[in-house]
């Protein structure tokens, strides 16, 4: 992978300058860095599954406690950090925590990397100050540049595929009329009934031509494939959700399938060792909560729904 080569080059340069290795810059402090390549398993984004993988085992999450800081890699205390967290430390060390806390809003301090994609004129990775309004981030030329092909915004997943989807009318404003902000607190305002989460910063916009049933089926296929299979609710539930959604998307759905999906999601949520089960359940619950009419249309109009490019259009957009 080209990313690994870049990192290894940077590590070699640090060793050559004396910033890594033994007796760094004459301080008596020793530090070595290694790059260990994973096999591409999504589940190894969970910290204890990552530790299992590093030990040469199958990447299954561990029961907690004990937490990695007490008993981690090879039974030793281990700190597991996200690379985005590490990237902020040098600025904080040089400028101080108080200065870093001045960036952002409320408890959402500092900056955040947002990976924006979907139906946007300017998809990309943006580093933003937390507290920027969602509308400005989505629509301004400085950031995502609005919705492509002059279409209307239909929905958005603001924090990655695992967080609840928001219809357009809830994306820019909360239920009480306040501007929705790119912050942990603002995006979760109203709970899962009318809010979502900032999550990993995977910002996906959908235009009026997007099919939310097809989108959810695609999400469910992913989580079924990436489940490690250790927990029965996740192993069996993700498979059932994918099958039921395939049935609806391909014109063989039944009216009771919609409530069946909600029931399956409830049986997965909160009943697994790691959050992948929740990550698979939340999109199902929120897609049906906000776009139930699209699922009903697919079921009631199977011939029309299975045509290439078919999408429910009545009442979409803002």
PDB file of C-alpha atoms in Angstrom:
ATOM      1  CA  UNK A   1       0.000   0.000   0.000  1.00  0.00           C
ATOM      2  CA  UNK A   2       1.255   3.470  -0.883  1.00  0.00           C
ATOM      3  CA  UNK A   3       0.203   4.807   2.542  1.00  0.00           C
ATOM      4  CA  UNK A   4       2.419   2.284   4.312  1.00  0.00           C
ATOM      5  CA  UNK A   5       5.382   3.280   2.146  1.00  0.00           C
ATOM      6  CA  UNK A   6       4.826   6.950   3.021  1.00  0.00           C
ATOM      7  CA  UNK A   7       4.681   6.192   6.757  1.00  0.00           C
ATOM      8  CA  UNK A   8       7.767   3.977   6.654  1.00  0.00           C
ATOM      9  CA  UNK A   9       9.677   6.670   4.770  1.00  0.00           C
ATOM     10  CA  UNK A  10       8.746   9.221   7.446  1.00  0.00           C
ATOM     11  CA  UNK A  11       9.834   6.811  10.215  1.00  0.00           C
ATOM     12  CA  UNK A  12      13.189   6.226   8.506  1.00  0.00           C
ATOM     13  CA  UNK A  13      13.699   9.981   8.222  1.00  0.00           C
ATOM     14  CA  UNK A  14      12.945  10.363  11.952  1.00  0.00           C
ATOM     15  CA  UNK A  15      15.523   7.686  12.823  1.00  0.00           C
ATOM     16  CA  UNK A  16      18.095   9.392  10.586  1.00  0.00           C
ATOM     17  CA  UNK A  17      17.536  12.704  12.405  1.00  0.00           C
ATOM     18  CA  UNK A  18      17.781  11.058  15.822  1.00  0.00           C
ATOM     19  CA  UNK A  19      14.126  11.641  16.678  1.00  0.00           C
ATOM     20  CA  UNK A  20      13.541   7.894  17.157  1.00  0.00           C
ATOM     21  CA  UNK A  21      15.608   5.033  18.534  1.00  0.00           C
ATOM     22  CA  UNK A  22      17.952   4.912  21.517  1.00  0.00           C
ATOM     23  CA  UNK A  23      18.857   7.948  23.621  1.00  0.00           C
ATOM     24  CA  UNK A  24      16.785  10.382  21.554  1.00  0.00           C
ATOM     25  CA  UNK A  25      18.635  13.716  21.214  1.00  0.00           C
ATOM     26  CA  UNK A  26      20.765  12.795  24.216  1.00  0.00           C
ATOM     27  CA  UNK A  27      17.831  12.688  26.624  1.00  0.00           C
ATOM     28  CA  UNK A  28      18.190   9.039  27.598  1.00  0.00           C
ATOM     29  CA  UNK A  29      14.689   8.362  26.281  1.00  0.00           C
ATOM     30  CA  UNK A  30      14.203   5.424  23.914  1.00  0.00           C
ATOM     31  CA  UNK A  31      11.356   5.013  21.430  1.00  0.00           C
ATOM     32  CA  UNK A  32      10.936   2.707  18.451  1.00  0.00           C
ATOM     33  CA  UNK A  33       8.103   2.810  15.904  1.00  0.00           C
ATOM     34  CA  UNK A  34       6.885  -0.050  13.724  1.00  0.00           C
ATOM     35  CA  UNK A  35       4.253  -0.326  11.015  1.00  0.00           C
ATOM     36  CA  UNK A  36       2.120  -3.464  11.240  1.00  0.00           C
ATOM     37  CA  UNK A  37      -0.188  -3.948   8.261  1.00  0.00           C
ATOM     38  CA  UNK A  38      -3.665  -5.324   8.871  1.00  0.00           C
ATOM     39  CA  UNK A  39      -5.611  -7.534   6.494  1.00  0.00           C
ATOM     40  CA  UNK A  40      -8.336  -4.989   5.792  1.00  0.00           C
ATOM     41  CA  UNK A  41     -10.933  -6.229   8.291  1.00  0.00           C
ATOM     42  CA  UNK A  42     -13.368  -3.506   9.371  1.00  0.00           C
ATOM     43  CA  UNK A  43     -13.848  -5.192  12.744  1.00  0.00           C
ATOM     44  CA  UNK A  44     -10.193  -4.460  13.598  1.00  0.00           C
ATOM     45  CA  UNK A  45     -11.143  -0.820  13.957  1.00  0.00           C
ATOM     46  CA  UNK A  46     -12.434  -1.945  17.366  1.00  0.00           C
ATOM     47  CA  UNK A  47      -9.477  -1.585  19.712  1.00  0.00           C
ATOM     48  CA  UNK A  48      -9.446  -5.049  21.263  1.00  0.00           C
ATOM     49  CA  UNK A  49      -9.967  -6.765  17.899  1.00  0.00           C
ATOM     50  CA  UNK A  50      -6.962  -4.767  16.700  1.00  0.00           C
ATOM     51  CA  UNK A  51      -4.906  -6.111  19.616  1.00  0.00           C
ATOM     52  CA  UNK A  52      -5.986  -9.675  18.819  1.00  0.00           C
ATOM     53  CA  UNK A  53      -4.901  -9.148  15.205  1.00  0.00           C
ATOM     54  CA  UNK A  54      -1.510  -7.765  16.277  1.00  0.00           C
ATOM     55  CA  UNK A  55      -0.999 -10.912  18.356  1.00  0.00           C
ATOM     56  CA  UNK A  56      -1.568 -13.021  15.243  1.00  0.00           C
ATOM     57  CA  UNK A  57      -5.056 -14.159  16.203  1.00  0.00           C
ATOM     58  CA  UNK A  58      -8.407 -13.814  14.489  1.00  0.00           C
ATOM     59  CA  UNK A  59      -9.666 -10.240  14.846  1.00  0.00           C
ATOM     60  CA  UNK A  60     -12.451 -10.848  17.368  1.00  0.00           C
ATOM     61  CA  UNK A  61     -13.259  -8.179  19.982  1.00  0.00           C
ATOM     62  CA  UNK A  62     -12.506  -9.040  23.593  1.00  0.00           C
ATOM     63  CA  UNK A  63     -14.849  -8.813  26.538  1.00  0.00           C
ATOM     64  CA  UNK A  64     -14.225  -5.684  28.629  1.00  0.00           C
ATOM     65  CA  UNK A  65     -13.154  -5.327  31.398  1.00  0.00           C
ATOM     66  CA  UNK A  66     -10.244  -5.734  31.531  1.00  0.00           C
ATOM     67  CA  UNK A  67      -9.655  -2.722  29.331  1.00  0.00           C
ATOM     68  CA  UNK A  68      -6.513  -2.438  27.183  1.00  0.00           C
ATOM     69  CA  UNK A  69      -5.017   0.188  29.511  1.00  0.00           C
ATOM     70  CA  UNK A  70      -4.972  -2.541  32.195  1.00  0.00           C
ATOM     71  CA  UNK A  71      -4.406  -5.656  30.077  1.00  0.00           C
ATOM     72  CA  UNK A  72      -3.784  -5.093  26.393  1.00  0.00           C
ATOM     73  CA  UNK A  73      -1.231  -6.285  23.857  1.00  0.00           C
ATOM     74  CA  UNK A  74       0.301  -9.578  25.058  1.00  0.00           C
ATOM     75  CA  UNK A  75      -1.240  -8.945  28.465  1.00  0.00           C
ATOM     76  CA  UNK A  76       0.593  -5.639  28.989  1.00  0.00           C
ATOM     77  CA  UNK A  77      -1.004  -2.233  29.638  1.00  0.00           C
ATOM     78  CA  UNK A  78      -1.641  -0.724  26.201  1.00  0.00           C
ATOM     79  CA  UNK A  79      -2.882   2.649  25.002  1.00  0.00           C
ATOM     80  CA  UNK A  80      -4.791   2.500  21.707  1.00  0.00           C
ATOM     81  CA  UNK A  81      -5.120   5.846  19.929  1.00  0.00           C
ATOM     82  CA  UNK A  82      -6.769   6.944  16.731  1.00  0.00           C
ATOM     83  CA  UNK A  83      -4.290   8.490  14.280  1.00  0.00           C
ATOM     84  CA  UNK A  84      -6.415  11.661  14.190  1.00  0.00           C
ATOM     85  CA  UNK A  85      -5.892  12.020  17.944  1.00  0.00           C
ATOM     86  CA  UNK A  86      -2.140  11.550  17.611  1.00  0.00           C
ATOM     87  CA  UNK A  87      -1.972  14.142  14.835  1.00  0.00           C
ATOM     88  CA  UNK A  88      -3.325  16.803  17.207  1.00  0.00           C
ATOM     89  CA  UNK A  89      -0.841  16.161  20.008  1.00  0.00           C
ATOM     90  CA  UNK A  90       2.100  18.075  18.534  1.00  0.00           C
ATOM     91  CA  UNK A  91       0.001  21.248  18.188  1.00  0.00           C
ATOM     92  CA  UNK A  92      -1.280  20.833  21.754  1.00  0.00           C
ATOM     93  CA  UNK A  93       2.235  20.258  23.129  1.00  0.00           C
ATOM     94  CA  UNK A  94       3.541  23.344  21.330  1.00  0.00           C
ATOM     95  CA  UNK A  95       0.607  25.642  22.076  1.00  0.00           C
ATOM     96  CA  UNK A  96      -1.027  24.217  25.198  1.00  0.00           C
ATOM     97  CA  UNK A  97      -4.321  22.553  25.943  1.00  0.00           C
ATOM     98  CA  UNK A  98      -6.040  25.825  26.848  1.00  0.00           C
ATOM     99  CA  UNK A  99      -5.321  27.243  23.412  1.00  0.00           C
ATOM    100  CA  UNK A 100      -6.600  24.101  21.707  1.00  0.00           C
ATOM    101  CA  UNK A 101      -9.771  24.268  23.782  1.00  0.00           C
ATOM    102  CA  UNK A 102     -10.477  27.740  22.368  1.00  0.00           C
ATOM    103  CA  UNK A 103     -11.047  26.101  18.966  1.00  0.00           C
ATOM    104  CA  UNK A 104     -14.538  24.712  18.503  1.00  0.00           C
ATOM    105  CA  UNK A 105     -17.689  25.124  20.552  1.00  0.00           C
ATOM    106  CA  UNK A 106     -18.932  23.807  23.902  1.00  0.00           C
ATOM    107  CA  UNK A 107     -17.547  20.367  24.658  1.00  0.00           C
ATOM    108  CA  UNK A 108     -16.682  19.895  20.972  1.00  0.00           C
ATOM    109  CA  UNK A 109     -13.244  21.475  21.004  1.00  0.00           C
ATOM    110  CA  UNK A 110     -10.531  21.427  18.385  1.00  0.00           C
ATOM    111  CA  UNK A 111     -10.757  20.419  14.750  1.00  0.00           C
ATOM    112  CA  UNK A 112     -12.227  17.396  12.986  1.00  0.00           C
ATOM    113  CA  UNK A 113     -11.433  15.667   9.711  1.00  0.00           C
ATOM    114  CA  UNK A 114     -14.621  15.225   7.682  1.00  0.00           C
ATOM    115  CA  UNK A 115     -14.622  12.818   4.740  1.00  0.00           C
ATOM    116  CA  UNK A 116     -17.427  14.166   2.565  1.00  0.00           C
ATOM    117  CA  UNK A 117     -18.910  12.185  -0.301  1.00  0.00           C
ATOM    118  CA  UNK A 118     -22.109  11.265  -2.087  1.00  0.00           C
ATOM    119  CA  UNK A 119     -24.138  13.776  -4.099  1.00  0.00           C
ATOM    120  CA  UNK A 120     -21.810  16.738  -3.534  1.00  0.00           C
ATOM    121  CA  UNK A 121     -20.168  19.105  -5.994  1.00  0.00           C
ATOM    122  CA  UNK A 122     -16.881  19.044  -4.080  1.00  0.00           C
ATOM    123  CA  UNK A 123     -16.392  15.730  -2.267  1.00  0.00           C
ATOM    124  CA  UNK A 124     -13.174  15.428  -0.306  1.00  0.00           C
ATOM    125  CA  UNK A 125     -11.536  15.421   3.109  1.00  0.00           C
ATOM    126  CA  UNK A 126     -11.903  18.699   4.997  1.00  0.00           C
ATOM    127  CA  UNK A 127     -10.395  19.745   8.322  1.00  0.00           C
ATOM    128  CA  UNK A 128     -12.970  21.958  10.002  1.00  0.00           C
ATOM    129  CA  UNK A 129     -13.232  23.775  13.293  1.00  0.00           C
ATOM    130  CA  UNK A 130     -15.983  22.092  15.281  1.00  0.00           C
ATOM    131  CA  UNK A 131     -19.030  24.347  15.482  1.00  0.00           C
ATOM    132  CA  UNK A 132     -19.241  25.169  11.786  1.00  0.00           C
ATOM    133  CA  UNK A 133     -22.872  25.035  10.673  1.00  0.00           C
ATOM    134  CA  UNK A 134     -23.900  21.925   8.737  1.00  0.00           C
ATOM    135  CA  UNK A 135     -25.531  24.142   6.112  1.00  0.00           C
ATOM    136  CA  UNK A 136     -22.345  26.109   5.502  1.00  0.00           C
ATOM    137  CA  UNK A 137     -20.279  22.940   5.306  1.00  0.00           C
ATOM    138  CA  UNK A 138     -22.702  21.359   2.836  1.00  0.00           C
ATOM    139  CA  UNK A 139     -23.638  24.291   0.650  1.00  0.00           C
ATOM    140  CA  UNK A 140     -20.801  26.838   0.659  1.00  0.00           C
ATOM    141  CA  UNK A 141     -18.155  26.961  -2.065  1.00  0.00           C
ATOM    142  CA  UNK A 142     -15.449  26.923   0.595  1.00  0.00           C
ATOM    143  CA  UNK A 143     -16.402  23.366   1.495  1.00  0.00           C
ATOM    144  CA  UNK A 144     -18.699  20.892  -0.315  1.00  0.00           C
ATOM    145  CA  UNK A 145     -20.185  23.347  -2.810  1.00  0.00           C
ATOM    146  CA  UNK A 146     -23.805  22.204  -2.600  1.00  0.00           C
ATOM    147  CA  UNK A 147     -25.661  19.301  -4.185  1.00  0.00           C
ATOM    148  CA  UNK A 148     -24.538  18.163  -7.628  1.00  0.00           C
ATOM    149  CA  UNK A 149     -26.488  18.519 -10.888  1.00  0.00           C
ATOM    150  CA  UNK A 150     -28.611  21.294  -9.318  1.00  0.00           C
ATOM    151  CA  UNK A 151     -30.667  18.706  -7.485  1.00  0.00           C
ATOM    152  CA  UNK A 152     -32.315  19.019  -4.091  1.00  0.00           C
ATOM    153  CA  UNK A 153     -30.894  17.505  -0.936  1.00  0.00           C
ATOM    154  CA  UNK A 154     -32.886  14.499   0.230  1.00  0.00           C
ATOM    155  CA  UNK A 155     -30.953  13.093   3.199  1.00  0.00           C
ATOM    156  CA  UNK A 156     -27.546  12.867   4.816  1.00  0.00           C
ATOM    157  CA  UNK A 157     -25.535  10.494   6.944  1.00  0.00           C
ATOM    158  CA  UNK A 158     -23.371  13.001   8.868  1.00  0.00           C
ATOM    159  CA  UNK A 159     -20.953  10.699  10.672  1.00  0.00           C
ATOM    160  CA  UNK A 160     -20.445   7.459   8.742  1.00  0.00           C
ATOM    161  CA  UNK A 161     -22.642   4.554   7.713  1.00  0.00           C
ATOM    162  CA  UNK A 162     -23.253   3.448  11.295  1.00  0.00           C
ATOM    163  CA  UNK A 163     -25.005   6.637  12.459  1.00  0.00           C
ATOM    164  CA  UNK A 164     -28.702   7.442  11.961  1.00  0.00           C
ATOM    165  CA  UNK A 165     -29.608   9.048   8.641  1.00  0.00           C
ATOM    166  CA  UNK A 166     -31.227  12.496   8.716  1.00  0.00           C
ATOM    167  CA  UNK A 167     -33.793  13.735   6.178  1.00  0.00           C
ATOM    168  CA  UNK A 168     -32.994  17.127   4.663  1.00  0.00           C
ATOM    169  CA  UNK A 169     -35.415  19.083   6.885  1.00  0.00           C
ATOM    170  CA  UNK A 170     -33.582  17.864  10.022  1.00  0.00           C
ATOM    171  CA  UNK A 171     -30.048  18.288   8.698  1.00  0.00           C
ATOM    172  CA  UNK A 172     -29.650  22.058   8.781  1.00  0.00           C
ATOM    173  CA  UNK A 173     -31.907  22.811  11.763  1.00  0.00           C
ATOM    174  CA  UNK A 174     -32.884  21.027  14.948  1.00  0.00           C
ATOM    175  CA  UNK A 175     -36.525  20.538  15.917  1.00  0.00           C
ATOM    176  CA  UNK A 176     -36.493  23.749  17.973  1.00  0.00           C
ATOM    177  CA  UNK A 177     -35.262  25.757  14.986  1.00  0.00           C
ATOM    178  CA  UNK A 178     -31.620  26.175  16.002  1.00  0.00           C
ATOM    179  CA  UNK A 179     -28.983  25.846  13.309  1.00  0.00           C
ATOM    180  CA  UNK A 180     -27.512  22.362  13.272  1.00  0.00           C
ATOM    181  CA  UNK A 181     -23.752  22.513  13.847  1.00  0.00           C
ATOM    182  CA  UNK A 182     -20.887  20.206  13.002  1.00  0.00           C
ATOM    183  CA  UNK A 183     -20.393  19.298  16.648  1.00  0.00           C
ATOM    184  CA  UNK A 184     -20.996  16.251  18.808  1.00  0.00           C
ATOM    185  CA  UNK A 185     -23.747  17.927  20.818  1.00  0.00           C
ATOM    186  CA  UNK A 186     -25.648  19.617  18.007  1.00  0.00           C
ATOM    187  CA  UNK A 187     -25.813  16.634  15.660  1.00  0.00           C
ATOM    188  CA  UNK A 188     -27.129  14.439  18.469  1.00  0.00           C
ATOM    189  CA  UNK A 189     -29.730  17.010  19.539  1.00  0.00           C
ATOM    190  CA  UNK A 190     -33.138  15.378  19.840  1.00  0.00           C
ATOM    191  CA  UNK A 191     -31.730  11.872  20.226  1.00  0.00           C
ATOM    192  CA  UNK A 192     -32.182   9.262  17.524  1.00  0.00           C
ATOM    193  CA  UNK A 193     -35.768  10.408  16.888  1.00  0.00           C
ATOM    194  CA  UNK A 194     -34.613  13.613  15.201  1.00  0.00           C
ATOM    195  CA  UNK A 195     -30.820  13.665  15.549  1.00  0.00           C
ATOM    196  CA  UNK A 196     -27.766  11.660  14.601  1.00  0.00           C
ATOM    197  CA  UNK A 197     -24.059  11.642  15.513  1.00  0.00           C
ATOM    198  CA  UNK A 198     -20.831  13.189  14.248  1.00  0.00           C
ATOM    199  CA  UNK A 199     -19.226   9.756  14.587  1.00  0.00           C
ATOM    200  CA  UNK A 200     -16.178   9.156  12.420  1.00  0.00           C
ATOM    201  CA  UNK A 201     -16.883  12.194  10.242  1.00  0.00           C
ATOM    202  CA  UNK A 202     -17.997  10.173   7.222  1.00  0.00           C
ATOM    203  CA  UNK A 203     -20.384  12.728   5.719  1.00  0.00           C
ATOM    204  CA  UNK A 204     -22.572  11.224   2.941  1.00  0.00           C
ATOM    205  CA  UNK A 205     -25.151  13.395   1.138  1.00  0.00           C
ATOM    206  CA  UNK A 206     -28.041  12.026  -0.926  1.00  0.00           C
ATOM    207  CA  UNK A 207     -29.926  13.932  -3.608  1.00  0.00           C
ATOM    208  CA  UNK A 208     -33.569  13.592  -4.630  1.00  0.00           C
ATOM    209  CA  UNK A 209     -32.708  10.845  -7.124  1.00  0.00           C
ATOM    210  CA  UNK A 210     -31.220   8.598  -4.420  1.00  0.00           C
ATOM    211  CA  UNK A 211     -33.054   5.436  -3.357  1.00  0.00           C
ATOM    212  CA  UNK A 212     -32.959   5.048   0.407  1.00  0.00           C
ATOM    213  CA  UNK A 213     -34.016   1.389   0.243  1.00  0.00           C
ATOM    214  CA  UNK A 214     -31.092   0.552  -2.031  1.00  0.00           C
ATOM    215  CA  UNK A 215     -28.782   2.582   0.186  1.00  0.00           C
ATOM    216  CA  UNK A 216     -29.837   0.706   3.317  1.00  0.00           C
ATOM    217  CA  UNK A 217     -29.494  -2.649   1.559  1.00  0.00           C
ATOM    218  CA  UNK A 218     -25.948  -1.646   0.600  1.00  0.00           C
ATOM    219  CA  UNK A 219     -25.133  -0.697   4.201  1.00  0.00           C
ATOM    220  CA  UNK A 220     -26.563  -3.983   5.489  1.00  0.00           C
ATOM    221  CA  UNK A 221     -24.562  -6.025   2.987  1.00  0.00           C
ATOM    222  CA  UNK A 222     -21.425  -4.348   4.326  1.00  0.00           C
ATOM    223  CA  UNK A 223     -22.151  -5.017   8.009  1.00  0.00           C
ATOM    224  CA  UNK A 224     -23.150  -8.611   7.350  1.00  0.00           C
ATOM    225  CA  UNK A 225     -19.885  -9.160   5.468  1.00  0.00           C
ATOM    226  CA  UNK A 226     -17.753  -7.442   8.123  1.00  0.00           C
ATOM    227  CA  UNK A 227     -19.317  -9.036  11.217  1.00  0.00           C
ATOM    228  CA  UNK A 228     -16.749 -11.260  12.910  1.00  0.00           C
ATOM    229  CA  UNK A 229     -19.537 -13.708  13.779  1.00  0.00           C
ATOM    230  CA  UNK A 230     -18.598 -13.994  17.441  1.00  0.00           C
ATOM    231  CA  UNK A 231     -21.949 -12.755  18.796  1.00  0.00           C
ATOM    232  CA  UNK A 232     -25.132 -14.527  17.724  1.00  0.00           C
ATOM    233  CA  UNK A 233     -27.341 -11.407  17.512  1.00  0.00           C
ATOM    234  CA  UNK A 234     -24.890  -9.738  15.124  1.00  0.00           C
ATOM    235  CA  UNK A 235     -23.920 -12.856  13.172  1.00  0.00           C
ATOM    236  CA  UNK A 236     -27.508 -13.943  12.542  1.00  0.00           C
ATOM    237  CA  UNK A 237     -29.222 -10.548  12.643  1.00  0.00           C
ATOM    238  CA  UNK A 238     -27.047  -8.822  10.047  1.00  0.00           C
ATOM    239  CA  UNK A 239     -27.638 -11.743   7.697  1.00  0.00           C
ATOM    240  CA  UNK A 240     -31.387 -11.590   8.152  1.00  0.00           C
ATOM    241  CA  UNK A 241     -31.485  -7.844   7.622  1.00  0.00           C
ATOM    242  CA  UNK A 242     -29.545  -8.166   4.390  1.00  0.00           C
ATOM    243  CA  UNK A 243     -31.881 -10.922   3.146  1.00  0.00           C
ATOM    244  CA  UNK A 244     -35.061  -9.007   3.968  1.00  0.00           C
ATOM    245  CA  UNK A 245     -33.745  -5.812   2.369  1.00  0.00           C
ATOM    246  CA  UNK A 246     -32.674  -7.749  -0.735  1.00  0.00           C
ATOM    247  CA  UNK A 247     -36.222  -9.085  -0.917  1.00  0.00           C
ATOM    248  CA  UNK A 248     -37.757  -5.610  -0.717  1.00  0.00           C
ATOM    249  CA  UNK A 249     -35.287  -4.032  -3.148  1.00  0.00           C
ATOM    250  CA  UNK A 250     -35.823  -6.754  -5.738  1.00  0.00           C
ATOM    251  CA  UNK A 251     -39.619  -6.689  -5.746  1.00  0.00           C
ATOM    252  CA  UNK A 252     -40.419  -9.626  -3.463  1.00  0.00           C
ATOM    253  CA  UNK A 253     -41.119  -7.751  -0.233  1.00  0.00           C
ATOM    254  CA  UNK A 254     -44.119  -8.051   2.056  1.00  0.00           C
ATOM    255  CA  UNK A 255     -45.748  -5.352   4.177  1.00  0.00           C
ATOM    256  CA  UNK A 256     -44.725  -7.076   7.413  1.00  0.00           C
ATOM    257  CA  UNK A 257     -41.067  -7.013   6.304  1.00  0.00           C
ATOM    258  CA  UNK A 258     -40.736  -3.395   7.404  1.00  0.00           C
ATOM    259  CA  UNK A 259     -41.661  -4.101  11.013  1.00  0.00           C
ATOM    260  CA  UNK A 260     -39.635  -7.310  10.858  1.00  0.00           C
ATOM    261  CA  UNK A 261     -36.530  -5.244  10.053  1.00  0.00           C
ATOM    262  CA  UNK A 262     -37.221  -2.934  12.996  1.00  0.00           C
ATOM    263  CA  UNK A 263     -37.667  -5.940  15.277  1.00  0.00           C
ATOM    264  CA  UNK A 264     -34.410  -7.546  14.133  1.00  0.00           C
ATOM    265  CA  UNK A 265     -32.524  -4.278  14.676  1.00  0.00           C
ATOM    266  CA  UNK A 266     -33.893  -4.034  18.234  1.00  0.00           C
ATOM    267  CA  UNK A 267     -32.721  -7.556  18.990  1.00  0.00           C
ATOM    268  CA  UNK A 268     -29.187  -6.743  17.806  1.00  0.00           C
ATOM    269  CA  UNK A 269     -28.762  -3.336  19.450  1.00  0.00           C
ATOM    270  CA  UNK A 270     -27.070  -3.498  22.843  1.00  0.00           C
ATOM    271  CA  UNK A 271     -26.603  -7.266  22.757  1.00  0.00           C
ATOM    272  CA  UNK A 272     -23.112  -7.642  21.307  1.00  0.00           C
ATOM    273  CA  UNK A 273     -19.568  -7.523  22.687  1.00  0.00           C
ATOM    274  CA  UNK A 274     -18.540  -4.626  20.441  1.00  0.00           C
ATOM    275  CA  UNK A 275     -20.475  -1.743  18.814  1.00  0.00           C
ATOM    276  CA  UNK A 276     -20.601  -3.303  15.331  1.00  0.00           C
ATOM    277  CA  UNK A 277     -24.023  -4.715  16.168  1.00  0.00           C
ATOM    278  CA  UNK A 278     -25.280  -1.248  17.068  1.00  0.00           C
ATOM    279  CA  UNK A 279     -23.639   0.124  13.919  1.00  0.00           C
ATOM    280  CA  UNK A 280     -25.629  -2.348  11.827  1.00  0.00           C
ATOM    281  CA  UNK A 281     -28.910  -1.740  13.654  1.00  0.00           C
ATOM    282  CA  UNK A 282     -29.026   2.066  13.806  1.00  0.00           C
ATOM    283  CA  UNK A 283     -29.119   2.679  10.024  1.00  0.00           C
ATOM    284  CA  UNK A 284     -32.019   0.229   9.664  1.00  0.00           C
ATOM    285  CA  UNK A 285     -34.056   1.872  12.412  1.00  0.00           C
ATOM    286  CA  UNK A 286     -33.432   5.424  11.166  1.00  0.00           C
ATOM    287  CA  UNK A 287     -33.997   4.707   7.461  1.00  0.00           C
ATOM    288  CA  UNK A 288     -37.378   3.188   8.265  1.00  0.00           C
ATOM    289  CA  UNK A 289     -38.224   5.919  10.792  1.00  0.00           C
ATOM    290  CA  UNK A 290     -37.692   8.719   8.275  1.00  0.00           C
ATOM    291  CA  UNK A 291     -38.320   7.001   4.926  1.00  0.00           C
ATOM    292  CA  UNK A 292     -40.893   4.322   5.670  1.00  0.00           C
ATOM    293  CA  UNK A 293     -42.957   5.545   2.707  1.00  0.00           C
ATOM    294  CA  UNK A 294     -40.133   4.525   0.350  1.00  0.00           C
ATOM    295  CA  UNK A 295     -40.095   0.988   1.706  1.00  0.00           C
ATOM    296  CA  UNK A 296     -43.886   0.803   1.389  1.00  0.00           C
ATOM    297  CA  UNK A 297     -43.663   2.056  -2.215  1.00  0.00           C
ATOM    298  CA  UNK A 298     -41.125  -0.654  -3.084  1.00  0.00           C
ATOM    299  CA  UNK A 299     -43.391  -3.313  -1.610  1.00  0.00           C
ATOM    300  CA  UNK A 300     -46.615  -2.003  -3.178  1.00  0.00           C
ATOM    301  CA  UNK A 301     -45.076  -1.265  -6.600  1.00  0.00           C
ATOM    302  CA  UNK A 302     -42.633  -4.130  -7.211  1.00  0.00           C
ATOM    303  CA  UNK A 303     -42.657  -3.876 -11.018  1.00  0.00           C
ATOM    304  CA  UNK A 304     -41.964  -0.137 -11.005  1.00  0.00           C
ATOM    305  CA  UNK A 305     -39.488  -0.311  -8.118  1.00  0.00           C
ATOM    306  CA  UNK A 306     -37.252  -2.876  -9.810  1.00  0.00           C
ATOM    307  CA  UNK A 307     -36.812  -0.874 -13.013  1.00  0.00           C
ATOM    308  CA  UNK A 308     -33.291   0.441 -13.551  1.00  0.00           C
ATOM    309  CA  UNK A 309     -32.882   3.797 -11.825  1.00  0.00           C
ATOM    310  CA  UNK A 310     -36.280   3.605 -10.134  1.00  0.00           C
ATOM    311  CA  UNK A 311     -36.684   5.811  -7.104  1.00  0.00           C
ATOM    312  CA  UNK A 312     -39.597   7.046  -4.993  1.00  0.00           C
ATOM    313  CA  UNK A 313     -39.995  10.736  -5.856  1.00  0.00           C
ATOM    314  CA  UNK A 314     -43.163  12.098  -4.285  1.00  0.00           C
ATOM    315  CA  UNK A 315     -42.411  14.611  -1.566  1.00  0.00           C
ATOM    316  CA  UNK A 316     -38.618  14.342  -1.728  1.00  0.00           C
ATOM    317  CA  UNK A 317     -36.250  17.261  -1.284  1.00  0.00           C
ATOM    318  CA  UNK A 318     -36.732  20.512   0.534  1.00  0.00           C
TER     319      UNK A 318
END
